[in-house]
Amino acid sequence: MPTPIRILHAASEVAPLVKTGGLADVAAALPAALRRHGHDARVVLPGYRAAIAAAQKHGLSWGESPLIIEAGGIDHRVGVGTTTIDGVPTYLLGCDELYARDGVYGPSASNDYDDNARRFSVFSKAALALPGFLKWTPHIVHAHDWQSGLIPALLERGFNRALPATRSVFTIHNIAYQGAFWHFDLKLTGLDWALFNPMHLEHYGKLNLLKAGVVFADRVTTVSRRHAEEIQTAEYGYGMQAVMAGHSYKLSGITNGIDTAAWDPATDRLAPAHYDAKDLTGKRECKRLLRDECGLHQDPNTCVVGVVSRLVEQKGIDLVLDAIDPYILSGRLQLVVLGAGDLALEHRLHAMQARHPGRIFVWYGYNEGLAHRIFAGCDAFLMPSRFEPCGLTQMYALRYGTLPIVRYTGGLADTVRDVVDGQGNGFTFGPIDLGHFSSVIDRALGLYQHFPEQWRAAQSRAMAADHSWTRVAQEYVALYRSLAFVD
Ligand code: ADP
């Protein structure tokens, strides 16, 4: 029986306590899956006001004495709140002057708090002090994104002498956000000025906390294999490409999983009918009801294509708008879009819907139920992202036998294989231009209309793939074992 591994995950957001993006899902699902494999995984996050309120519903209790964490000559009293969520011991670090605010990273999505360097320096130091408080020594500290980027640096520099054998893993969920601060903030970190150079903490004159994580961690991962290659290039590296290439010897990609219980066409309580890979009768019923709900004509030969997405440039929605008219007019395609975001894109979608009554339906806003009904009721799913570190929706589509049409990038390239070789589960295209995009749509519609048995076979392959966190956790366990002194 191999020794269970002790892992402390440090993340700035953990679902369901606080969530602004996919990091929160990973920081919740991965520790839970590791525990199901018999490992002692725990998670620590800042005690934002809303996170503490949410944790109280899960029986949050506070430790008696606070941690005293120094940053730039000021001592902060950091309380340790403990709760258990989905079987995972979860620690909230409470410090009113830093975290008792309405926002997570700033007062609004487009504004950061001025003292974020302090907020996340204290978080990183307190996360490393937590094992002493708990009298529990992790083999691995797994830090996520720039907010925890100091942790590998502090650990390697011996900040916590009680953790001499603890190794670090640093995962990049979104390389576009790097935690870049003016150089004087180095004082908050407690690290030596000698490290303020381009080989270590400095990036173009600034203190860069993502770089701290990359340089000092024992292993670096990102959320898909393909993206681990991409972030070493200027196109996807957001200025960090040379740093990533320089540390490629310890860089790998592990594709995220999805919640296979919530997203299961055989049991989905948000879908109107159920089905599985052997019998797709329920999917036909879902399609009929989706068309009714969206006011689309019940035309048996038309392929119903779905989009569920933030409406932003990253997701290539502009390309859908540019390309779709001829397919709608020819009666080969109907489109259902669910999304919110960029107002200019919303206006264009609105105009498109007005041009094609009964053939296009757009719903603006966030709608969990409709998202499930779209994955269940559509034939194909469109996701022409410019970049996509991992992406979840293409995996939902696969699981529902809704063939994804995606750009060959990041996690999309890892999960969708083109049917062109007879073994695929969807359709992919490369260069992001109208010609390539139109030609992939042509191929998809051609297969749908003229080779239904091949379409059906691709659906079976799509539905057979394993995207569970159970499988993903095994990849992380192999990574941890390659680092830590455990058998
Ligand atoms: P990203 O994190 O870049 O937005 P992902 O594909 O990784 O993209 O995750 C998006 C998640 O948000 C999925 O769970 C998707 O179903 C959900 N989602 C996005 N837009 C909406 C919406 N308008 N209504 C409901 N769910 C949505």
Short mmCIF file of C-alpha atoms and ligand atoms in Angstrom, two decimals:
data_model
loop_
_atom_site.label_atom_id
_atom_site.label_comp_id
_atom_site.label_asym_id
_atom_site.label_seq_id
_atom_site.Cartn_x
_atom_site.Cartn_y
_atom_site.Cartn_z
CA MET A 1 0.00 0.00 0.00
CA PRO A 2 1.71 3.25 -1.12
CA THR A 3 2.00 6.01 1.48
CA PRO A 4 -0.76 8.60 1.23
CA ILE A 5 0.59 11.97 0.11
CA ARG A 6 -0.10 15.07 2.17
CA ILE A 7 -0.84 18.04 -0.09
CA LEU A 8 -1.72 21.60 0.85
CA HIS A 9 -3.40 23.49 -1.99
CA ALA A 10 -3.18 27.28 -1.81
CA ALA A 11 -5.60 29.19 -4.02
CA SER A 12 -7.15 32.65 -4.06
CA GLU A 13 -10.58 31.20 -4.85
CA VAL A 14 -12.26 27.90 -4.04
CA ALA A 15 -15.81 26.92 -5.12
CA PRO A 16 -18.43 27.17 -3.73
CA LEU A 17 -17.02 29.71 -1.24
CA VAL A 18 -15.69 32.23 -3.75
CA LYS A 19 -15.50 32.02 -7.53
CA THR A 20 -14.55 34.39 -10.32
CA GLY A 21 -13.20 31.81 -12.79
CA GLY A 22 -12.17 28.24 -13.49
CA LEU A 23 -9.46 28.25 -10.79
CA ALA A 24 -12.18 28.02 -8.15
CA ASP A 25 -13.53 24.79 -9.67
CA VAL A 26 -10.09 23.19 -9.87
CA ALA A 27 -9.18 24.24 -6.32
CA ALA A 28 -12.32 22.48 -5.08
CA ALA A 29 -12.49 19.44 -7.36
CA LEU A 30 -8.83 18.41 -7.37
CA PRO A 31 -8.36 18.13 -3.56
CA ALA A 32 -11.68 16.26 -3.35
CA ALA A 33 -10.57 13.79 -6.02
CA LEU A 34 -7.17 13.36 -4.34
CA ARG A 35 -8.90 12.49 -1.08
CA ARG A 36 -11.07 9.92 -2.87
CA HIS A 37 -7.76 8.35 -3.96
CA GLY A 38 -6.78 8.11 -0.27
CA HIS A 39 -4.48 11.14 -0.10
CA ASP A 40 -4.56 13.82 2.57
CA ALA A 41 -5.30 16.89 0.46
CA ARG A 42 -6.38 20.14 2.08
CA VAL A 43 -6.96 23.65 0.79
CA VAL A 44 -6.28 27.17 2.09
CA LEU A 45 -7.74 30.45 0.80
CA PRO A 46 -8.05 34.07 1.97
CA GLY A 47 -11.02 34.74 4.23
CA TYR A 48 -12.85 37.28 2.07
CA ARG A 49 -16.06 38.54 3.62
CA ALA A 50 -18.29 36.57 1.25
CA ALA A 51 -16.18 33.41 1.58
CA ILE A 52 -16.48 33.51 5.38
CA ALA A 53 -20.23 34.03 5.13
CA ALA A 54 -20.50 31.05 2.76
CA ALA A 55 -18.23 28.90 4.95
CA GLN A 56 -20.42 29.58 7.99
CA LYS A 57 -23.10 27.47 6.34
CA HIS A 58 -20.54 24.63 6.33
CA GLY A 59 -19.81 24.90 10.08
CA LEU A 60 -16.80 27.25 10.08
CA SER A 61 -14.91 27.34 13.38
CA TRP A 62 -12.04 29.67 14.35
CA GLY A 63 -8.75 28.65 15.97
CA GLU A 64 -7.97 30.25 19.33
CA SER A 65 -4.75 32.08 18.57
CA PRO A 66 -4.06 33.97 15.34
CA LEU A 67 -0.96 33.68 13.22
CA ILE A 68 1.16 36.84 13.31
CA ILE A 69 2.36 37.58 9.78
CA GLU A 70 4.81 40.40 9.11
CA ALA A 71 4.87 42.28 5.80
CA GLY A 72 6.91 45.44 5.22
CA GLY A 73 7.29 46.15 8.92
CA ILE A 74 3.61 45.71 9.79
CA ASP A 75 2.32 42.74 11.78
CA HIS A 76 -1.02 41.30 10.68
CA ARG A 77 -3.12 39.07 12.94
CA VAL A 78 -4.41 36.25 10.74
CA GLY A 79 -7.13 34.03 12.17
CA VAL A 80 -7.47 30.44 10.96
CA GLY A 81 -11.03 29.34 10.19
CA THR A 82 -11.61 25.64 9.55
CA THR A 83 -14.43 23.86 7.77
CA THR A 84 -14.92 20.76 5.64
CA ILE A 85 -16.33 20.99 2.14
CA ASP A 86 -17.01 17.88 0.06
CA GLY A 87 -14.74 15.97 2.47
CA VAL A 88 -11.85 18.43 2.08
CA PRO A 89 -10.45 20.23 5.16
CA THR A 90 -10.64 23.88 4.10
CA TYR A 91 -8.86 26.74 5.88
CA LEU A 92 -9.85 30.38 5.56
CA LEU A 93 -7.24 32.94 6.60
CA GLY A 94 -9.11 35.83 8.17
CA CYS A 95 -7.58 39.29 8.40
CA ASP A 96 -10.08 42.15 8.47
CA GLU A 97 -7.81 44.92 7.21
CA LEU A 98 -6.87 42.85 4.14
CA TYR A 99 -9.81 40.63 3.21
CA ALA A 100 -13.01 41.93 4.82
CA ARG A 101 -14.12 43.68 1.65
CA ASP A 102 -16.85 43.14 -0.90
CA GLY A 103 -14.49 42.39 -3.81
CA VAL A 104 -12.00 39.58 -4.29
CA TYR A 105 -9.26 41.27 -6.34
CA GLY A 106 -10.73 44.77 -6.50
CA PRO A 107 -13.88 46.86 -6.06
CA SER A 108 -14.98 45.82 -9.57
CA ALA A 109 -13.88 43.33 -12.21
CA SER A 110 -11.82 45.95 -14.02
CA ASN A 111 -10.21 47.55 -10.93
CA ASP A 112 -7.64 46.03 -8.59
CA TYR A 113 -7.16 46.92 -4.94
CA ASP A 114 -4.07 49.10 -4.42
CA ASP A 115 -2.71 46.81 -1.72
CA ASN A 116 -2.96 43.48 -3.58
CA ALA A 117 0.80 42.91 -3.23
CA ARG A 118 0.36 43.08 0.53
CA ARG A 119 -2.88 41.07 0.56
CA PHE A 120 -1.35 38.15 -1.32
CA SER A 121 2.11 38.37 0.30
CA VAL A 122 0.41 37.95 3.66
CA PHE A 123 -1.76 35.15 2.26
CA SER A 124 1.31 33.30 0.93
CA LYS A 125 3.26 33.69 4.17
CA ALA A 126 0.28 32.65 6.27
CA ALA A 127 -0.35 29.60 4.05
CA LEU A 128 3.22 28.50 4.76
CA ALA A 129 2.77 29.13 8.49
CA LEU A 130 -0.43 27.05 8.52
CA PRO A 131 1.24 23.59 8.72
CA GLY A 132 2.95 24.62 11.99
CA PHE A 133 -0.41 25.82 13.34
CA LEU A 134 -2.03 22.50 12.34
CA LYS A 135 0.95 20.36 13.43
CA TRP A 136 0.66 18.72 10.03
CA THR A 137 3.55 18.59 7.56
CA PRO A 138 2.65 18.44 3.87
CA HIS A 139 4.87 16.62 1.40
CA ILE A 140 3.73 19.06 -1.28
CA VAL A 141 2.48 22.61 -1.31
CA HIS A 142 0.52 23.12 -4.52
CA ALA A 143 0.21 26.84 -5.29
CA HIS A 144 -2.19 28.19 -7.93
CA ASP A 145 -1.79 31.35 -10.06
CA TRP A 146 0.06 34.57 -9.19
CA GLN A 147 -1.79 35.17 -5.92
CA SER A 148 0.08 32.14 -4.49
CA GLY A 149 3.22 32.61 -6.59
CA LEU A 150 5.32 33.70 -3.63
CA ILE A 151 4.82 30.39 -1.88
CA PRO A 152 7.37 28.38 -3.94
CA ALA A 153 9.87 31.24 -3.60
CA LEU A 154 9.45 31.53 0.17
CA LEU A 155 9.61 27.76 0.57
CA GLU A 156 12.78 27.44 -1.48
CA ARG A 157 14.40 30.32 0.42
CA GLY A 158 13.72 28.60 3.76
CA PHE A 159 11.03 31.00 5.01
CA ASN A 160 9.52 28.16 7.01
CA ARG A 161 12.35 26.13 8.52
CA ALA A 162 9.86 23.55 9.77
CA LEU A 163 9.24 22.45 6.16
CA PRO A 164 12.71 21.43 4.90
CA ALA A 165 11.50 18.51 2.80
CA THR A 166 8.25 20.00 1.47
CA ARG A 167 8.27 20.40 -2.32
CA SER A 168 6.25 22.82 -4.39
CA VAL A 169 4.08 22.61 -7.49
CA PHE A 170 2.89 25.78 -9.18
CA THR A 171 -0.06 25.71 -11.60
CA ILE A 172 -0.82 28.46 -14.10
CA HIS A 173 -4.54 28.74 -14.88
CA ASN A 174 -4.33 32.02 -16.80
CA ILE A 175 -0.94 33.42 -17.80
CA ALA A 176 -2.48 36.75 -18.76
CA TYR A 177 -2.72 37.66 -15.05
CA GLN A 178 0.74 37.87 -13.53
CA GLY A 179 0.63 39.94 -10.34
CA ALA A 180 3.09 42.62 -11.50
CA PHE A 181 3.85 45.31 -8.88
CA TRP A 182 6.34 48.15 -8.48
CA HIS A 183 9.68 47.04 -7.18
CA PHE A 184 9.32 48.54 -3.67
CA ASP A 185 6.68 45.91 -2.96
CA LEU A 186 9.53 43.43 -2.72
CA LYS A 187 9.83 44.60 0.90
CA LEU A 188 6.45 42.99 1.59
CA THR A 189 7.66 39.57 0.51
CA GLY A 190 10.57 39.29 2.94
CA LEU A 191 12.78 38.07 0.09
CA ASP A 192 16.27 39.41 -0.48
CA TRP A 193 16.86 42.37 -2.83
CA ALA A 194 19.55 40.25 -4.48
CA LEU A 195 16.70 38.24 -6.03
CA PHE A 196 15.34 41.33 -7.75
CA ASN A 197 16.92 40.50 -11.08
CA PRO A 198 15.53 39.14 -14.38
CA MET A 199 16.54 35.56 -13.54
CA HIS A 200 14.33 35.58 -10.45
CA LEU A 201 11.64 38.02 -9.33
CA GLU A 202 12.02 40.96 -11.70
CA HIS A 203 10.18 41.12 -15.00
CA TYR A 204 10.75 44.24 -17.07
CA GLY A 205 11.47 46.34 -14.00
CA LYS A 206 8.57 45.08 -11.91
CA LEU A 207 8.11 42.54 -9.17
CA ASN A 208 6.26 39.65 -10.86
CA LEU A 209 4.65 37.08 -8.59
CA LEU A 210 3.75 34.63 -11.38
CA LYS A 211 7.42 34.58 -12.31
CA ALA A 212 8.33 33.95 -8.66
CA GLY A 213 6.17 30.84 -8.78
CA VAL A 214 7.60 29.62 -12.06
CA VAL A 215 11.26 30.22 -11.15
CA PHE A 216 11.19 28.70 -7.67
CA ALA A 217 8.66 25.86 -7.89
CA ASP A 218 9.96 22.30 -8.17
CA ARG A 219 7.41 21.64 -10.91
CA VAL A 220 5.21 23.97 -12.97
CA THR A 221 2.01 22.88 -14.68
CA THR A 222 -0.69 24.47 -16.74
CA VAL A 223 -4.19 23.21 -17.42
CA SER A 224 -3.67 21.35 -20.70
CA ARG A 225 -0.75 19.68 -22.48
CA ARG A 226 -1.03 21.79 -25.57
CA HIS A 227 -1.14 25.02 -23.55
CA ALA A 228 2.13 24.04 -21.84
CA GLU A 229 3.73 24.24 -25.29
CA GLU A 230 1.85 27.37 -26.33
CA ILE A 231 2.88 29.53 -23.36
CA GLN A 232 6.48 29.20 -24.52
CA THR A 233 5.60 31.19 -27.65
CA ALA A 234 5.07 34.93 -28.16
CA GLU A 235 1.51 34.37 -29.39
CA TYR A 236 0.30 32.90 -26.09
CA GLY A 237 3.01 33.74 -23.55
CA TYR A 238 1.82 37.27 -22.56
CA GLY A 239 5.43 38.39 -22.30
CA MET A 240 6.36 35.39 -20.16
CA GLN A 241 7.34 33.08 -23.07
CA ALA A 242 11.11 33.26 -22.53
CA VAL A 243 10.66 32.50 -18.83
CA MET A 244 8.44 29.53 -19.65
CA ALA A 245 10.85 28.23 -22.28
CA GLY A 246 13.75 28.65 -19.85
CA HIS A 247 11.92 26.49 -17.30
CA SER A 248 10.42 24.03 -19.77
CA TYR A 249 12.46 21.21 -18.17
CA LYS A 250 10.04 21.25 -15.23
CA LEU A 251 6.89 22.37 -17.10
CA SER A 252 4.03 20.04 -18.08
CA GLY A 253 0.34 20.22 -18.86
CA ILE A 254 -2.45 18.33 -17.10
CA THR A 255 -5.89 18.82 -18.62
CA ASN A 256 -8.64 19.71 -16.15
CA GLY A 257 -11.58 17.41 -15.47
CA ILE A 258 -15.28 18.20 -15.27
CA ASP A 259 -17.97 17.43 -12.72
CA THR A 260 -19.23 14.22 -14.33
CA ALA A 261 -22.11 13.88 -11.86
CA ALA A 262 -23.61 17.31 -12.61
CA TRP A 263 -22.98 16.87 -16.36
CA ASP A 264 -24.41 13.45 -17.16
CA PRO A 265 -27.01 13.07 -19.94
CA ALA A 266 -28.33 9.91 -18.29
CA THR A 267 -29.31 11.67 -15.05
CA ASP A 268 -29.19 15.45 -15.71
CA ARG A 269 -32.03 16.93 -13.64
CA LEU A 270 -31.85 20.15 -15.69
CA ALA A 271 -32.41 18.36 -19.02
CA PRO A 272 -35.96 17.49 -20.16
CA ALA A 273 -35.12 13.90 -21.26
CA HIS A 274 -32.33 11.44 -20.59
CA TYR A 275 -30.11 9.30 -22.81
CA ASP A 276 -26.80 7.50 -23.00
CA ALA A 277 -24.30 6.45 -25.68
CA LYS A 278 -26.27 3.27 -26.52
CA ASP A 279 -29.65 4.93 -26.99
CA LEU A 280 -29.94 8.53 -28.16
CA THR A 281 -33.74 8.64 -28.34
CA GLY A 282 -33.79 11.03 -25.36
CA LYS A 283 -31.43 13.39 -27.20
CA ARG A 284 -33.91 13.71 -30.07
CA GLU A 285 -36.57 14.63 -27.54
CA CYS A 286 -34.22 17.20 -25.95
CA LYS A 287 -33.66 18.70 -29.42
CA ARG A 288 -37.38 18.92 -30.16
CA LEU A 289 -38.06 20.63 -26.82
CA LEU A 290 -35.09 23.00 -27.17
CA ARG A 291 -36.40 24.14 -30.55
CA ASP A 292 -39.84 24.71 -29.05
CA GLU A 293 -38.36 26.65 -26.16
CA CYS A 294 -36.26 28.80 -28.51
CA GLY A 295 -38.91 29.30 -31.20
CA LEU A 296 -36.89 27.49 -33.88
CA HIS A 297 -38.57 25.68 -36.79
CA GLN A 298 -38.81 21.89 -36.40
CA ASP A 299 -36.92 21.11 -39.60
CA PRO A 300 -35.62 17.50 -39.61
CA ASN A 301 -32.67 18.17 -41.93
CA THR A 302 -31.23 21.19 -40.16
CA CYS A 303 -28.29 20.86 -37.79
CA VAL A 304 -28.84 22.70 -34.49
CA VAL A 305 -25.60 24.28 -33.30
CA GLY A 306 -25.07 25.72 -29.79
CA VAL A 307 -22.81 28.33 -28.20
CA VAL A 308 -22.52 28.71 -24.41
CA SER A 309 -19.86 31.24 -23.67
CA ARG A 310 -18.70 34.47 -22.21
CA LEU A 311 -19.20 36.89 -25.11
CA VAL A 312 -15.64 38.14 -25.44
CA GLU A 313 -13.06 38.35 -28.19
CA GLN A 314 -11.10 35.42 -26.71
CA LYS A 315 -13.97 33.07 -27.56
CA GLY A 316 -14.10 34.03 -31.27
CA ILE A 317 -17.77 35.02 -31.21
CA ASP A 318 -17.00 37.71 -33.83
CA LEU A 319 -15.98 34.93 -36.19
CA VAL A 320 -19.31 33.14 -35.67
CA LEU A 321 -21.12 36.38 -36.48
CA ASP A 322 -19.04 36.94 -39.62
CA ALA A 323 -19.47 33.41 -40.97
CA ILE A 324 -22.93 32.21 -40.09
CA ASP A 325 -25.40 34.02 -42.40
CA PRO A 326 -25.00 31.84 -45.53
CA TYR A 327 -25.50 28.65 -43.51
CA ILE A 328 -28.64 30.00 -41.88
CA LEU A 329 -30.02 31.25 -45.21
CA SER A 330 -29.41 27.90 -46.90
CA GLY A 331 -31.44 26.22 -44.16
CA ARG A 332 -28.60 23.88 -43.21
CA LEU A 333 -27.97 25.31 -39.75
CA GLN A 334 -29.88 26.76 -36.80
CA LEU A 335 -28.05 28.55 -34.00
CA VAL A 336 -28.73 28.82 -30.25
CA VAL A 337 -26.49 31.20 -28.31
CA LEU A 338 -26.34 31.62 -24.53
CA GLY A 339 -23.93 34.19 -23.23
CA ALA A 340 -23.15 37.54 -21.69
CA GLY A 341 -20.34 40.00 -21.95
CA ASP A 342 -19.23 42.48 -24.56
CA LEU A 343 -22.09 44.86 -25.43
CA ALA A 344 -20.95 45.34 -29.04
CA LEU A 345 -21.12 41.56 -29.58
CA GLU A 346 -24.53 41.44 -27.92
CA HIS A 347 -25.79 44.12 -30.31
CA ARG A 348 -24.50 42.24 -33.34
CA LEU A 349 -26.10 39.02 -32.10
CA HIS A 350 -29.34 40.87 -31.56
CA ALA A 351 -29.32 42.18 -35.13
CA MET A 352 -28.53 38.70 -36.45
CA GLN A 353 -31.43 37.18 -34.53
CA ALA A 354 -33.76 39.83 -35.97
CA ARG A 355 -32.60 38.96 -39.52
CA HIS A 356 -33.36 35.23 -39.10
CA PRO A 357 -36.55 34.65 -37.09
CA GLY A 358 -37.15 30.99 -36.29
CA ARG A 359 -33.56 30.09 -37.13
CA ILE A 360 -31.47 31.84 -34.51
CA PHE A 361 -32.12 32.22 -30.79
CA VAL A 362 -29.99 34.27 -28.42
CA TRP A 363 -30.36 34.45 -24.63
CA TYR A 364 -28.32 37.13 -22.84
CA GLY A 365 -27.16 36.47 -19.30
CA TYR A 366 -26.15 33.54 -17.15
CA ASN A 367 -28.56 30.59 -17.22
CA GLU A 368 -27.46 27.25 -15.79
CA GLY A 369 -30.62 25.40 -16.82
CA LEU A 370 -30.57 26.62 -20.42
CA ALA A 371 -26.87 25.72 -20.64
CA HIS A 372 -27.73 22.10 -19.79
CA ARG A 373 -30.64 22.07 -22.24
CA ILE A 374 -28.39 23.41 -25.01
CA PHE A 375 -25.72 20.75 -24.47
CA ALA A 376 -28.42 18.07 -24.39
CA GLY A 377 -30.51 19.35 -27.31
CA CYS A 378 -27.97 20.52 -29.90
CA ASP A 379 -26.29 18.43 -32.59
CA ALA A 380 -23.03 20.38 -32.54
CA PHE A 381 -21.28 22.93 -30.35
CA LEU A 382 -19.22 25.89 -31.57
CA MET A 383 -16.10 27.14 -29.77
CA PRO A 384 -13.68 28.97 -32.08
CA SER A 385 -11.51 30.36 -29.24
CA ARG A 386 -8.43 32.44 -30.02
CA PHE A 387 -6.82 30.90 -26.94
CA GLU A 388 -8.18 28.41 -24.43
CA PRO A 389 -5.91 27.23 -21.56
CA CYS A 390 -8.28 24.30 -20.95
CA GLY A 391 -11.99 25.01 -21.52
CA LEU A 392 -14.81 23.07 -19.93
CA THR A 393 -17.69 23.49 -22.31
CA GLN A 394 -16.21 21.37 -25.10
CA MET A 395 -15.95 18.52 -22.56
CA TYR A 396 -19.61 18.98 -21.57
CA ALA A 397 -20.52 18.89 -25.27
CA LEU A 398 -18.56 15.66 -25.82
CA ARG A 399 -20.25 14.03 -22.86
CA TYR A 400 -23.67 14.93 -24.30
CA GLY A 401 -22.83 13.59 -27.77
CA THR A 402 -22.95 17.14 -29.14
CA LEU A 403 -20.02 17.22 -31.53
CA PRO A 404 -17.69 20.15 -30.83
CA ILE A 405 -16.42 22.39 -33.64
CA VAL A 406 -13.36 24.04 -32.13
CA ARG A 407 -10.17 25.87 -32.90
CA TYR A 408 -7.11 23.65 -32.49
CA THR A 409 -5.61 25.37 -29.43
CA GLY A 410 -4.89 24.67 -25.74
CA GLY A 411 -7.30 22.33 -24.01
CA LEU A 412 -9.50 22.20 -27.11
CA ALA A 413 -6.65 20.51 -29.00
CA ASP A 414 -6.17 18.06 -26.10
CA THR A 415 -9.78 16.97 -25.92
CA VAL A 416 -11.23 17.23 -29.43
CA ARG A 417 -9.92 15.03 -32.23
CA ASP A 418 -11.00 15.71 -35.78
CA VAL A 419 -13.18 13.06 -37.44
CA VAL A 420 -11.00 13.34 -40.52
CA ASP A 421 -8.97 10.27 -39.49
CA GLY A 422 -12.06 8.17 -38.83
CA GLN A 423 -11.39 8.10 -35.08
CA GLY A 424 -12.34 11.62 -34.07
CA ASN A 425 -15.05 13.05 -31.85
CA GLY A 426 -15.46 16.52 -33.38
CA PHE A 427 -14.09 19.06 -35.81
CA THR A 428 -11.02 21.28 -35.52
CA PHE A 429 -9.53 24.14 -37.52
CA GLY A 430 -6.27 26.07 -37.23
CA PRO A 431 -5.77 29.61 -38.49
CA ILE A 432 -8.36 31.98 -37.10
CA ASP A 433 -9.83 33.43 -40.28
CA LEU A 434 -13.13 33.29 -42.10
CA GLY A 435 -11.92 30.83 -44.75
CA HIS A 436 -10.75 28.16 -42.33
CA PHE A 437 -13.72 28.66 -40.04
CA SER A 438 -16.23 28.40 -42.90
CA SER A 439 -14.57 25.29 -44.22
CA VAL A 440 -14.78 23.50 -40.85
CA ILE A 441 -18.48 24.35 -40.64
CA ASP A 442 -18.94 23.02 -44.18
CA ARG A 443 -17.25 19.76 -43.19
CA ALA A 444 -19.39 19.40 -40.07
CA LEU A 445 -22.65 20.07 -41.93
CA GLY A 446 -21.58 17.75 -44.74
CA LEU A 447 -21.03 14.86 -42.33
CA TYR A 448 -24.29 15.62 -40.52
CA GLN A 449 -26.36 15.64 -43.71
CA HIS A 450 -24.73 12.97 -45.84
CA PHE A 451 -23.04 10.49 -43.47
CA PRO A 452 -25.36 10.10 -40.47
CA GLU A 453 -23.84 6.74 -39.49
CA GLN A 454 -20.37 8.35 -39.28
CA TRP A 455 -21.84 11.19 -37.24
CA ARG A 456 -23.40 8.62 -34.89
CA ALA A 457 -20.08 6.80 -34.54
CA ALA A 458 -18.33 10.08 -33.66
CA GLN A 459 -21.01 10.71 -31.03
CA SER A 460 -20.28 7.32 -29.45
CA ARG A 461 -16.58 8.07 -29.32
CA ALA A 462 -17.28 11.53 -27.86
CA MET A 463 -19.47 10.10 -25.12
CA ALA A 464 -16.98 7.37 -24.24
CA ALA A 465 -14.11 9.68 -23.25
CA ASP A 466 -13.24 9.92 -19.55
CA HIS A 467 -13.05 13.55 -18.38
CA SER A 468 -13.51 12.77 -14.69
CA TRP A 469 -11.42 14.40 -11.97
CA THR A 470 -10.64 10.87 -10.79
CA ARG A 471 -8.47 10.32 -13.85
CA VAL A 472 -6.94 13.81 -13.66
CA ALA A 473 -6.05 13.32 -9.98
CA GLN A 474 -4.00 10.26 -10.95
CA GLU A 475 -1.83 12.44 -13.18
CA TYR A 476 -1.21 14.88 -10.32
CA VAL A 477 -0.42 11.99 -7.97
CA ALA A 478 2.24 10.76 -10.42
CA LEU A 479 3.70 14.28 -10.48
CA TYR A 480 3.71 14.55 -6.67
CA ARG A 481 5.35 11.13 -6.36
CA SER A 482 8.12 12.16 -8.73
CA LEU A 483 8.95 14.95 -6.25
CA ALA A 484 8.22 13.92 -2.70
CA PHE A 485 9.95 11.39 -0.51
CA VAL A 486 7.03 8.98 -0.43
CA ASP A 487 6.79 5.50 -1.93
P1 ADP B 1 -14.08 30.30 -19.29
O1 ADP B 1 -13.65 29.87 -17.92
O2 ADP B 1 -12.96 30.87 -20.14
O3 ADP B 1 -15.30 31.18 -19.31
P2 ADP B 1 -14.78 27.49 -19.64
O4 ADP B 1 -15.28 26.70 -20.81
O5 ADP B 1 -13.57 26.95 -18.95
O6 ADP B 1 -14.53 28.99 -20.12
O7 ADP B 1 -15.91 27.59 -18.54
C1 ADP B 1 -17.09 28.31 -18.73
C2 ADP B 1 -18.13 27.85 -17.74
O8 ADP B 1 -19.15 28.83 -17.59
C3 ADP B 1 -18.85 26.59 -18.17
O9 ADP B 1 -19.24 25.86 -17.02
C4 ADP B 1 -20.08 27.15 -18.92
O10 ADP B 1 -21.15 26.23 -18.98
C5 ADP B 1 -20.39 28.33 -18.06
N1 ADP B 1 -21.06 29.44 -18.75
C6 ADP B 1 -20.48 30.39 -19.52
N2 ADP B 1 -21.40 31.28 -19.93
C7 ADP B 1 -22.58 30.88 -19.41
C8 ADP B 1 -23.92 31.40 -19.46
N3 ADP B 1 -24.21 32.51 -20.12
N4 ADP B 1 -24.88 30.73 -18.79
C9 ADP B 1 -24.59 29.61 -18.11
N5 ADP B 1 -23.35 29.07 -18.02
C10 ADP B 1 -22.36 29.70 -18.66
#
